[in-house]
PDB file of C-alpha atoms in Angstrom:
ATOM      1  CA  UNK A   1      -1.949  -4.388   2.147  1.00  0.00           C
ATOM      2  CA  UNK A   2      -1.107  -7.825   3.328  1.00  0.00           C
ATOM      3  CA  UNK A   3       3.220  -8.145   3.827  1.00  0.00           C
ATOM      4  CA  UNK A   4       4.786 -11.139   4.813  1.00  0.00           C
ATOM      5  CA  UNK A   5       8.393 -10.416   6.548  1.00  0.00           C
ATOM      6  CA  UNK A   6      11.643 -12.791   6.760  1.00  0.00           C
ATOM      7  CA  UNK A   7      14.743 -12.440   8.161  1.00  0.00           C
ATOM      8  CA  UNK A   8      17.072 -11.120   5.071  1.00  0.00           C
ATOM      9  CA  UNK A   9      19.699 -13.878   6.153  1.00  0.00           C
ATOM     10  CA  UNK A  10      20.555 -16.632   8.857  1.00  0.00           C
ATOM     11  CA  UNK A  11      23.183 -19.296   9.001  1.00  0.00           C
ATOM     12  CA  UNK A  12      23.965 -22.534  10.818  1.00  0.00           C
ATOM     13  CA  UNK A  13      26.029 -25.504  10.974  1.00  0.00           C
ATOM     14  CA  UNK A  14      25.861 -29.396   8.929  1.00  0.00           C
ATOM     15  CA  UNK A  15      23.604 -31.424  11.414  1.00  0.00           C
ATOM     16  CA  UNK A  16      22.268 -28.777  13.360  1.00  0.00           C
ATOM     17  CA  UNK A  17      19.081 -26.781  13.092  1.00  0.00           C
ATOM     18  CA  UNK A  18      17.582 -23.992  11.683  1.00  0.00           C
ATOM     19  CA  UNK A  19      13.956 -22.151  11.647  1.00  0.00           C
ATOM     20  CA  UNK A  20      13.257 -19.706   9.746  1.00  0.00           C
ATOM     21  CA  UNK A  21      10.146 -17.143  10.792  1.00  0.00           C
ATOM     22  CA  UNK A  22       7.871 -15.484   7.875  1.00  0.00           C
ATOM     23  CA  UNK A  23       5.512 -12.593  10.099  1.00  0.00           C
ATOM     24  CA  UNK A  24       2.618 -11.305   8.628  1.00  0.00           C
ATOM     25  CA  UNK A  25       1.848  -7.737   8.591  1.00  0.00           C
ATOM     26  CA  UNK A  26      -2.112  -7.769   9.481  1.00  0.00           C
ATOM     27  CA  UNK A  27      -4.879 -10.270  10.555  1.00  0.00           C
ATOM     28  CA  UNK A  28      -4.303 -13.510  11.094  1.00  0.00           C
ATOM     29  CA  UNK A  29      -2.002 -15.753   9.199  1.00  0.00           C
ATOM     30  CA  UNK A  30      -3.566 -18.594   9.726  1.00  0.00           C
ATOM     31  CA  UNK A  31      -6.769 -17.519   7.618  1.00  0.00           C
ATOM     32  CA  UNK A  32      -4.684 -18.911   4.292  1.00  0.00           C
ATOM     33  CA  UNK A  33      -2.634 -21.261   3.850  1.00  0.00           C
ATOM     34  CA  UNK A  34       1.211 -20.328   3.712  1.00  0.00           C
ATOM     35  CA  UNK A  35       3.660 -21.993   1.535  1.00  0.00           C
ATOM     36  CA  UNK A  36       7.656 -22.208   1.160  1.00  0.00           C
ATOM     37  CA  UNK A  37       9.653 -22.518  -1.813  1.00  0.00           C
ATOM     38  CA  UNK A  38      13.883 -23.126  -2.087  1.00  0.00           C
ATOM     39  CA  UNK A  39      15.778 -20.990  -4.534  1.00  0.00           C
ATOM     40  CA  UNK A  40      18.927 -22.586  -5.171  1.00  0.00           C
ATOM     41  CA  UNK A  41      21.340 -19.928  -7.090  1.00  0.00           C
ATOM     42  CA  UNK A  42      20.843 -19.867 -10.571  1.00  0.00           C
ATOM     43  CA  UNK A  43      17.620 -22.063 -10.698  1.00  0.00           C
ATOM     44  CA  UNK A  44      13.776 -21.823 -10.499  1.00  0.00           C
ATOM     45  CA  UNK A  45      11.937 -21.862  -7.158  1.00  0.00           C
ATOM     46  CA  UNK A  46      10.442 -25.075  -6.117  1.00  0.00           C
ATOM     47  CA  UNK A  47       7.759 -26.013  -3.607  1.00  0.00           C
ATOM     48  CA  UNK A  48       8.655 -27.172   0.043  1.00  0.00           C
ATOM     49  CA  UNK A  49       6.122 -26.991   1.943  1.00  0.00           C
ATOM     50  CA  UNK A  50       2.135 -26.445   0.789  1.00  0.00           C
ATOM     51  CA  UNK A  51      -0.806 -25.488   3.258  1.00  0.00           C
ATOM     52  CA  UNK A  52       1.229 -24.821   6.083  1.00  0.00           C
ATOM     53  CA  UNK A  53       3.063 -28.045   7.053  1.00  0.00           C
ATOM     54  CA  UNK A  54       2.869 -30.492   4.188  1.00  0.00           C
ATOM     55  CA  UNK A  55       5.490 -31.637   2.648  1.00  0.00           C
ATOM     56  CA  UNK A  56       5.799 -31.670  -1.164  1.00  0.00           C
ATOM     57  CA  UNK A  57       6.745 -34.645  -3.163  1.00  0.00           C
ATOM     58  CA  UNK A  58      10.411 -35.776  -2.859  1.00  0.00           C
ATOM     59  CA  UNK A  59      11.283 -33.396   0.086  1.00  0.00           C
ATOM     60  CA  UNK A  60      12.656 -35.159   2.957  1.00  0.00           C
ATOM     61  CA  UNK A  61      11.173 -35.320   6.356  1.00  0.00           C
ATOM     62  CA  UNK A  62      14.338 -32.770   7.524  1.00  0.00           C
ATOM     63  CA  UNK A  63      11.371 -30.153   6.589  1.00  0.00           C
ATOM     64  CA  UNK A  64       8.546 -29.289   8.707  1.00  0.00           C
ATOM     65  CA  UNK A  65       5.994 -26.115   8.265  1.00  0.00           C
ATOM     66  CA  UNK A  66       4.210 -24.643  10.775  1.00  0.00           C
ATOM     67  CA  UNK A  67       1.843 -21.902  12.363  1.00  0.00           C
ATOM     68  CA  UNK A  68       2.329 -20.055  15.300  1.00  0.00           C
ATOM     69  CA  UNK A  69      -1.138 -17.920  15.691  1.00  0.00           C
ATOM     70  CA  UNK A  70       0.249 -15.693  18.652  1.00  0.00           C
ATOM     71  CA  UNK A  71       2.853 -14.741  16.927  1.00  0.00           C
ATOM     72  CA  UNK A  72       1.128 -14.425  13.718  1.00  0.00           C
ATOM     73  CA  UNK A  73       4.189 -16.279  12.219  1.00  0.00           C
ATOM     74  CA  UNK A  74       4.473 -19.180  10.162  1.00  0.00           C
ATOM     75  CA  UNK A  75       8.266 -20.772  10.392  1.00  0.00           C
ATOM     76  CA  UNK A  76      10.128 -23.584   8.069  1.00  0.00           C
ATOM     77  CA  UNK A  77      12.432 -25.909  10.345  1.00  0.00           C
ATOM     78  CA  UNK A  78      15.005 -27.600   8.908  1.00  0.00           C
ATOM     79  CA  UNK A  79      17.098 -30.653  11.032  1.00  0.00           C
ATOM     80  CA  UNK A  80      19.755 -32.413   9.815  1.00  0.00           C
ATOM     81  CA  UNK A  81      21.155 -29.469   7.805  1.00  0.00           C
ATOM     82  CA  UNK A  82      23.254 -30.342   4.916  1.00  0.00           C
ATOM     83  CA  UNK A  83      25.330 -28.222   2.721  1.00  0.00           C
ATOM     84  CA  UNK A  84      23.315 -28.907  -0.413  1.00  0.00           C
ATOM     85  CA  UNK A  85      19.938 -27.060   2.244  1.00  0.00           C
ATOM     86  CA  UNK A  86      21.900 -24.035   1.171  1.00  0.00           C
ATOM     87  CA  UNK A  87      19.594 -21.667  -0.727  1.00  0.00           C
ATOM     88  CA  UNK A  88      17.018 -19.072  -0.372  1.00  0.00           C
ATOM     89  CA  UNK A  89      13.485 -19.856   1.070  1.00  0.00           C
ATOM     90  CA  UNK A  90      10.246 -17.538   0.379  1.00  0.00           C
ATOM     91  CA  UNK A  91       7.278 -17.834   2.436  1.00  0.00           C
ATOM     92  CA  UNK A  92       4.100 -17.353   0.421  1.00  0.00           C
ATOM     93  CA  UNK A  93       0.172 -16.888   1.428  1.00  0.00           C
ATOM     94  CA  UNK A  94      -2.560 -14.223   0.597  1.00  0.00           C
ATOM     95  CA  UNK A  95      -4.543 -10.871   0.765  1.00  0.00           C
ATOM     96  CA  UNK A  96      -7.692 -12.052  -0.962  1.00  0.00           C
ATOM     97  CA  UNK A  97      -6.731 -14.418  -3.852  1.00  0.00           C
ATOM     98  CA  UNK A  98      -3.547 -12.479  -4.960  1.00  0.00           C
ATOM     99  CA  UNK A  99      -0.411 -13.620  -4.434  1.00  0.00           C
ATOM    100  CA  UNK A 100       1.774 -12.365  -1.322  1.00  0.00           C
ATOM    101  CA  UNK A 101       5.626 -13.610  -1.105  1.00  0.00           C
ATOM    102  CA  UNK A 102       8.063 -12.605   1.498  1.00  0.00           C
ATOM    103  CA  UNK A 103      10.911 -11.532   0.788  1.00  0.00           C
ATOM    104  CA  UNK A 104      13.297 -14.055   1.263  1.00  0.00           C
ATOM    105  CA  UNK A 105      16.016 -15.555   3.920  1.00  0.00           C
ATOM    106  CA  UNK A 106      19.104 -16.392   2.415  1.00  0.00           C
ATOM    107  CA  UNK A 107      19.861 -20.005   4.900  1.00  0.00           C
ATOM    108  CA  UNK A 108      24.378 -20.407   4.556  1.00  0.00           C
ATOM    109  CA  UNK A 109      25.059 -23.854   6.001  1.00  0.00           C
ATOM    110  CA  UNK A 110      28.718 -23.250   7.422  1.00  0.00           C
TER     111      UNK A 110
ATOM    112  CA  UNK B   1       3.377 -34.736 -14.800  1.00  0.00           C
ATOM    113  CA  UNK B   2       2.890 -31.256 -13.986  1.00  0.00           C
ATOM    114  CA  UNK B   3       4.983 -28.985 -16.239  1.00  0.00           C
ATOM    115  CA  UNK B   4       5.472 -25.022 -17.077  1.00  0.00           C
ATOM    116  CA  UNK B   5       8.203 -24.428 -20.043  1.00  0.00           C
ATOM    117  CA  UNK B   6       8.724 -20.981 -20.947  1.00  0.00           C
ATOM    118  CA  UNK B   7       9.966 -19.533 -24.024  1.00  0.00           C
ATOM    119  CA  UNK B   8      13.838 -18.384 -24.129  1.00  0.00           C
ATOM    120  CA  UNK B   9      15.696 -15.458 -23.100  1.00  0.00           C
ATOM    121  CA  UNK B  10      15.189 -12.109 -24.860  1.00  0.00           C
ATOM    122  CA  UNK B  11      17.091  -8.942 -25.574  1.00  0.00           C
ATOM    123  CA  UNK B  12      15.615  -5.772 -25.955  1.00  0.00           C
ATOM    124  CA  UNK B  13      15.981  -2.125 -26.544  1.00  0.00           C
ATOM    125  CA  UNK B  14      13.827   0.446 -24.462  1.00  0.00           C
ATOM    126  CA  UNK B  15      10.566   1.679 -25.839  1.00  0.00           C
ATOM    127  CA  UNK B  16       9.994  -2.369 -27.823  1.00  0.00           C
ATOM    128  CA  UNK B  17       7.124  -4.277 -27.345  1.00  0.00           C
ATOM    129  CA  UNK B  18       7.330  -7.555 -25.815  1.00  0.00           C
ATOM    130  CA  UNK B  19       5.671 -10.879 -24.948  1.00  0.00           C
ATOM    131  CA  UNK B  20       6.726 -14.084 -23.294  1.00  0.00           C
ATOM    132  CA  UNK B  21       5.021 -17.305 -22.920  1.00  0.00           C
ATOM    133  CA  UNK B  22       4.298 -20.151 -20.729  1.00  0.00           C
ATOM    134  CA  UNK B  23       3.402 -23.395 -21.822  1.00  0.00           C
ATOM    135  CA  UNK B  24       0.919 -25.832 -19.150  1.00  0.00           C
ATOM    136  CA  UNK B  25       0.948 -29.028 -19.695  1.00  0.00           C
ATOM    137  CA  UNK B  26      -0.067 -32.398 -17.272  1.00  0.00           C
ATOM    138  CA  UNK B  27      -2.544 -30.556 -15.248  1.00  0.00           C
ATOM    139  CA  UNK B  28      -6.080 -28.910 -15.913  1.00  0.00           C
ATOM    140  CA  UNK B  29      -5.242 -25.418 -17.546  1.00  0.00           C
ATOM    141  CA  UNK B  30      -8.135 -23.993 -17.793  1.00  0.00           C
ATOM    142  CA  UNK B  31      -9.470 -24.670 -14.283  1.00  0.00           C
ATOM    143  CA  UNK B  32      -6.169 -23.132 -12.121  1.00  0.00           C
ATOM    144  CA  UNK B  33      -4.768 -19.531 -11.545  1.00  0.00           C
ATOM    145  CA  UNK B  34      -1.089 -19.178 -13.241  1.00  0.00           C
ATOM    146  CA  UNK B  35       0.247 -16.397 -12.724  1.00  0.00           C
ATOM    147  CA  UNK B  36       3.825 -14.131 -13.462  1.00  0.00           C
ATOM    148  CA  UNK B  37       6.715 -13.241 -10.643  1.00  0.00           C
ATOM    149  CA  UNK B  38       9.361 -11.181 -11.084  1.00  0.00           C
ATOM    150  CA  UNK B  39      12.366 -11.652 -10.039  1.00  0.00           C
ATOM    151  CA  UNK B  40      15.414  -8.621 -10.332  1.00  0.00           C
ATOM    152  CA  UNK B  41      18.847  -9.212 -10.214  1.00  0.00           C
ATOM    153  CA  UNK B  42      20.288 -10.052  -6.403  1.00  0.00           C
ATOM    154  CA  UNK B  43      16.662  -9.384  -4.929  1.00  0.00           C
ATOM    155  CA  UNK B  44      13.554 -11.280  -3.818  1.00  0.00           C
ATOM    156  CA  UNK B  45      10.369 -12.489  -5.474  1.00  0.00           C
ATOM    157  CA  UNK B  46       8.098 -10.003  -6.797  1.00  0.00           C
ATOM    158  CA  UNK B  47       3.980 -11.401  -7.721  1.00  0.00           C
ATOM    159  CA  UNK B  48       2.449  -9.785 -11.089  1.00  0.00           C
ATOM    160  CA  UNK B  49      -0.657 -10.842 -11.454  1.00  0.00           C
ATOM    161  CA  UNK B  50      -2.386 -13.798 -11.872  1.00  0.00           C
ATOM    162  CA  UNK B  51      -4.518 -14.957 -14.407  1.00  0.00           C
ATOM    163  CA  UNK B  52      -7.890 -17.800 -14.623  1.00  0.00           C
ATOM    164  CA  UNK B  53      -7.938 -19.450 -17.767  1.00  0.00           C
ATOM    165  CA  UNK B  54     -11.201 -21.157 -17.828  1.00  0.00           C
ATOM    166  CA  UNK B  55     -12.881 -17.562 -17.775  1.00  0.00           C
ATOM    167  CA  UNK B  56      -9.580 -15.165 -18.213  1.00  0.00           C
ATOM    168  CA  UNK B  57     -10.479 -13.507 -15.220  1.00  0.00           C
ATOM    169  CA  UNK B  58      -7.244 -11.202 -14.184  1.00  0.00           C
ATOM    170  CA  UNK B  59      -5.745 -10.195 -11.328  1.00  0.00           C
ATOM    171  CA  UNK B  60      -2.608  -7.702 -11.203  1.00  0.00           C
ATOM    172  CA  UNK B  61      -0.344  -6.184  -8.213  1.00  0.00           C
ATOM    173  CA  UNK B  62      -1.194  -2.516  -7.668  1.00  0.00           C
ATOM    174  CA  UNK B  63       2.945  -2.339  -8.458  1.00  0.00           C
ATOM    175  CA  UNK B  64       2.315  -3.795 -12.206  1.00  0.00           C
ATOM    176  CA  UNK B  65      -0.817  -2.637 -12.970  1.00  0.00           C
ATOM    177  CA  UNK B  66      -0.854  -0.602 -16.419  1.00  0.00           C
ATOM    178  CA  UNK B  67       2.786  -1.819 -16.423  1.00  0.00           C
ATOM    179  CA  UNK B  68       2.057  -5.041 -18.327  1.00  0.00           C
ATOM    180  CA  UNK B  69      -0.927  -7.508 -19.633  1.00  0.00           C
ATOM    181  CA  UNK B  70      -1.433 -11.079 -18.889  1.00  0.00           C
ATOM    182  CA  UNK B  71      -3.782 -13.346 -21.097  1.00  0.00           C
ATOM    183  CA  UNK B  72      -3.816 -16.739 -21.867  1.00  0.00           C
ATOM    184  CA  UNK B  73      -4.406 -19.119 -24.802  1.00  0.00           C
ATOM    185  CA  UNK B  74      -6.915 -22.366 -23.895  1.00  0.00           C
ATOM    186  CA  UNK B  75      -6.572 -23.521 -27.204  1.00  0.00           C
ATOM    187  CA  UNK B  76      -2.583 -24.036 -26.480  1.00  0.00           C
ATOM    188  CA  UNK B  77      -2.814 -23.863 -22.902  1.00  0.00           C
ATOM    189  CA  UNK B  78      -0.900 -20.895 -22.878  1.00  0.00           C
ATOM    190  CA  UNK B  79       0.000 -17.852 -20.933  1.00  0.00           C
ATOM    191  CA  UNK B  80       1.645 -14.770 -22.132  1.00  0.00           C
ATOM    192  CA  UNK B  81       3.290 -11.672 -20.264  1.00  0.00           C
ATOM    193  CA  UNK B  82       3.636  -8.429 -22.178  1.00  0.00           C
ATOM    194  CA  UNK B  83       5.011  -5.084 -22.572  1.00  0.00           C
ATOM    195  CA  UNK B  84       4.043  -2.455 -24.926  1.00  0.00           C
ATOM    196  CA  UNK B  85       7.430  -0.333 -24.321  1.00  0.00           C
ATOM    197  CA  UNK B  86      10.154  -1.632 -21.770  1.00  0.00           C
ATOM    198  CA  UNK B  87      12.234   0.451 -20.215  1.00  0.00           C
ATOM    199  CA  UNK B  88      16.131  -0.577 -18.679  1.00  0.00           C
ATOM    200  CA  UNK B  89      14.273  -1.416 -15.224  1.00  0.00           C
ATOM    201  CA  UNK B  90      12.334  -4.001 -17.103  1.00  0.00           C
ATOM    202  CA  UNK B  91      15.424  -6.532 -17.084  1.00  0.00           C
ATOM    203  CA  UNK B  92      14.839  -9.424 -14.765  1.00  0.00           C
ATOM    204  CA  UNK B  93      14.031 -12.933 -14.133  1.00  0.00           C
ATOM    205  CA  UNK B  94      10.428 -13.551 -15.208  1.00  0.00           C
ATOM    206  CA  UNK B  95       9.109 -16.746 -13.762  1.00  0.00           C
ATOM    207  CA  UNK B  96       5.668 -18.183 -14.356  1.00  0.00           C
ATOM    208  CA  UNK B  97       3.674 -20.430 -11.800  1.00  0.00           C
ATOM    209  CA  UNK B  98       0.585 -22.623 -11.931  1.00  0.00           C
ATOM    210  CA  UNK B  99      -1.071 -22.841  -8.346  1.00  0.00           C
ATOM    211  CA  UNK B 100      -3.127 -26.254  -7.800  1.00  0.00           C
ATOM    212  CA  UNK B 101      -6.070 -26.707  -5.914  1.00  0.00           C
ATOM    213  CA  UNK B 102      -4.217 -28.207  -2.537  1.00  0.00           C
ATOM    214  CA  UNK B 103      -1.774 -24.935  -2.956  1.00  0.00           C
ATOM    215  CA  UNK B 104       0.553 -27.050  -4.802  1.00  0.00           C
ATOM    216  CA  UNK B 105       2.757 -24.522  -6.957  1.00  0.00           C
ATOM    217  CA  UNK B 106       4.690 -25.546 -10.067  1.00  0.00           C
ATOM    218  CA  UNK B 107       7.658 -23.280 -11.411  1.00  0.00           C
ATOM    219  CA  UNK B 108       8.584 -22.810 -14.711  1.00  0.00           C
ATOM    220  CA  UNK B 109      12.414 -22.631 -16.068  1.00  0.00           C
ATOM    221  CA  UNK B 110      11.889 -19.082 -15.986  1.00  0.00           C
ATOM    222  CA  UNK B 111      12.692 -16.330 -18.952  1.00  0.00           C
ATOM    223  CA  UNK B 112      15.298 -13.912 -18.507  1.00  0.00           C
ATOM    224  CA  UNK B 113      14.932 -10.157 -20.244  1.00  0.00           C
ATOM    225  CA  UNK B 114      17.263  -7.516 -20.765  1.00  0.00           C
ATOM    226  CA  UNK B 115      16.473  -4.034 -21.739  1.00  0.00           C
ATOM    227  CA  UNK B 116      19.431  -2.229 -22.605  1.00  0.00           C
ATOM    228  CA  UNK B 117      20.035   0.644 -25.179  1.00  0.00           C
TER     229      UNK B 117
END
């Protein structure tokens, strides 16, 4: 079975910034798309980022998708960090059509 | 304007029955996959299963299969989650999600359930 991994938790400083990694377990991860979503606490998940790098409706430019194929990683950058980037992100992609999420980097801006 | 509204919070005692919906509205229901996420208390995002309306072809997780059904309405462009006898691990965050054809997702508010005796 497909697994995508994160790292459980990583933190940074207003205006500086962050990446955070999302590794899949097998193949290739750029054979399907990945997506991110923000949790903030206490609320629903939202898009970020769609097919790999674009940027969903309303998000600023601060967030940028991407694919590294030797690494077999896809990675969500973030400049510019403000407190209110506080949250926690999920990477998302595929094994076959079903669903695969990973599970989760909690991002404290400090 | 795409939007997924779920129906309200629920308390339960192990061994009920129970379903939960998801309304789809501003976006072709029958024609993309919505499917169910759970979501536990202090942990990560969990996929369900996943569900076609146009044809109610169904997809679950190996982890929920047997555990629950999914089904949908066209008529009311609805989907449902249910159990035919929670148990206390049950309680959670149930969130359902409409994936587009560019791999937009939409969220809905989400539906939280609590099994307790």
């Amino acid at each position: 079975n497909f697994m995508l991994t994160q790292p459980h938790s990583v933190s940074e400083s207003p205006g500086k910034t962050v990446t955070i990694s999302c590794t899949g377990s097998s193949g290739s991860i750029a054979s399907n798309y990945v997506q991110w979503f923000q949790q903030r606490p206490g609320s629903a998940p939202t898009t970020v980022i769609y097919e790999d790098n674009q940027r969903f409706s309303g998000v600023p430019d601060r967030f940028s998708g991407s694919i590294d194929s030797s690494s077999n990683s896809a990675s969500l950058t973030i400049s510019g960090l403000k407190t209110e980037d506080e949250a926690d992100y999920y990477c998302q992609s595929y094994d076959s059509i079903n669903w695969v999420f990973g599970g989760g980097t909690k991002l404290t801006v400090l | 304007e795409v939007q997924l509204v779920q129906s309200g919070g629920e308390v339960k005692k192990p061994g009920e029955s129970l379903k939960i919906s998801c309304k789809g509205s501003g976006y072709s229901f029958n024609t993309n996959w919505i499917g169910w996420v759970r979501q536990m208390p202090g942990k990560g995002l969990e996929w369900m299963g996943i569900i076609y309306p146009g044809d109610s072809d169904t997809r679950y997780s190996p982890s929920f299969q047997g555990q629950v059904t999914i089904s949908a309405d066209k008529s009311i462009t609805t989907a449902y989650l249910q159990w035919s006898s929670l148990k206390a691990s049950d309680t959670a965050i149930y969130y359902c999600a409409v994936e587009t054809s560019s791999r937009i997702f939409y969220w809905g508010q989400g539906t939280l359930v609590t099994v307790s005796s």
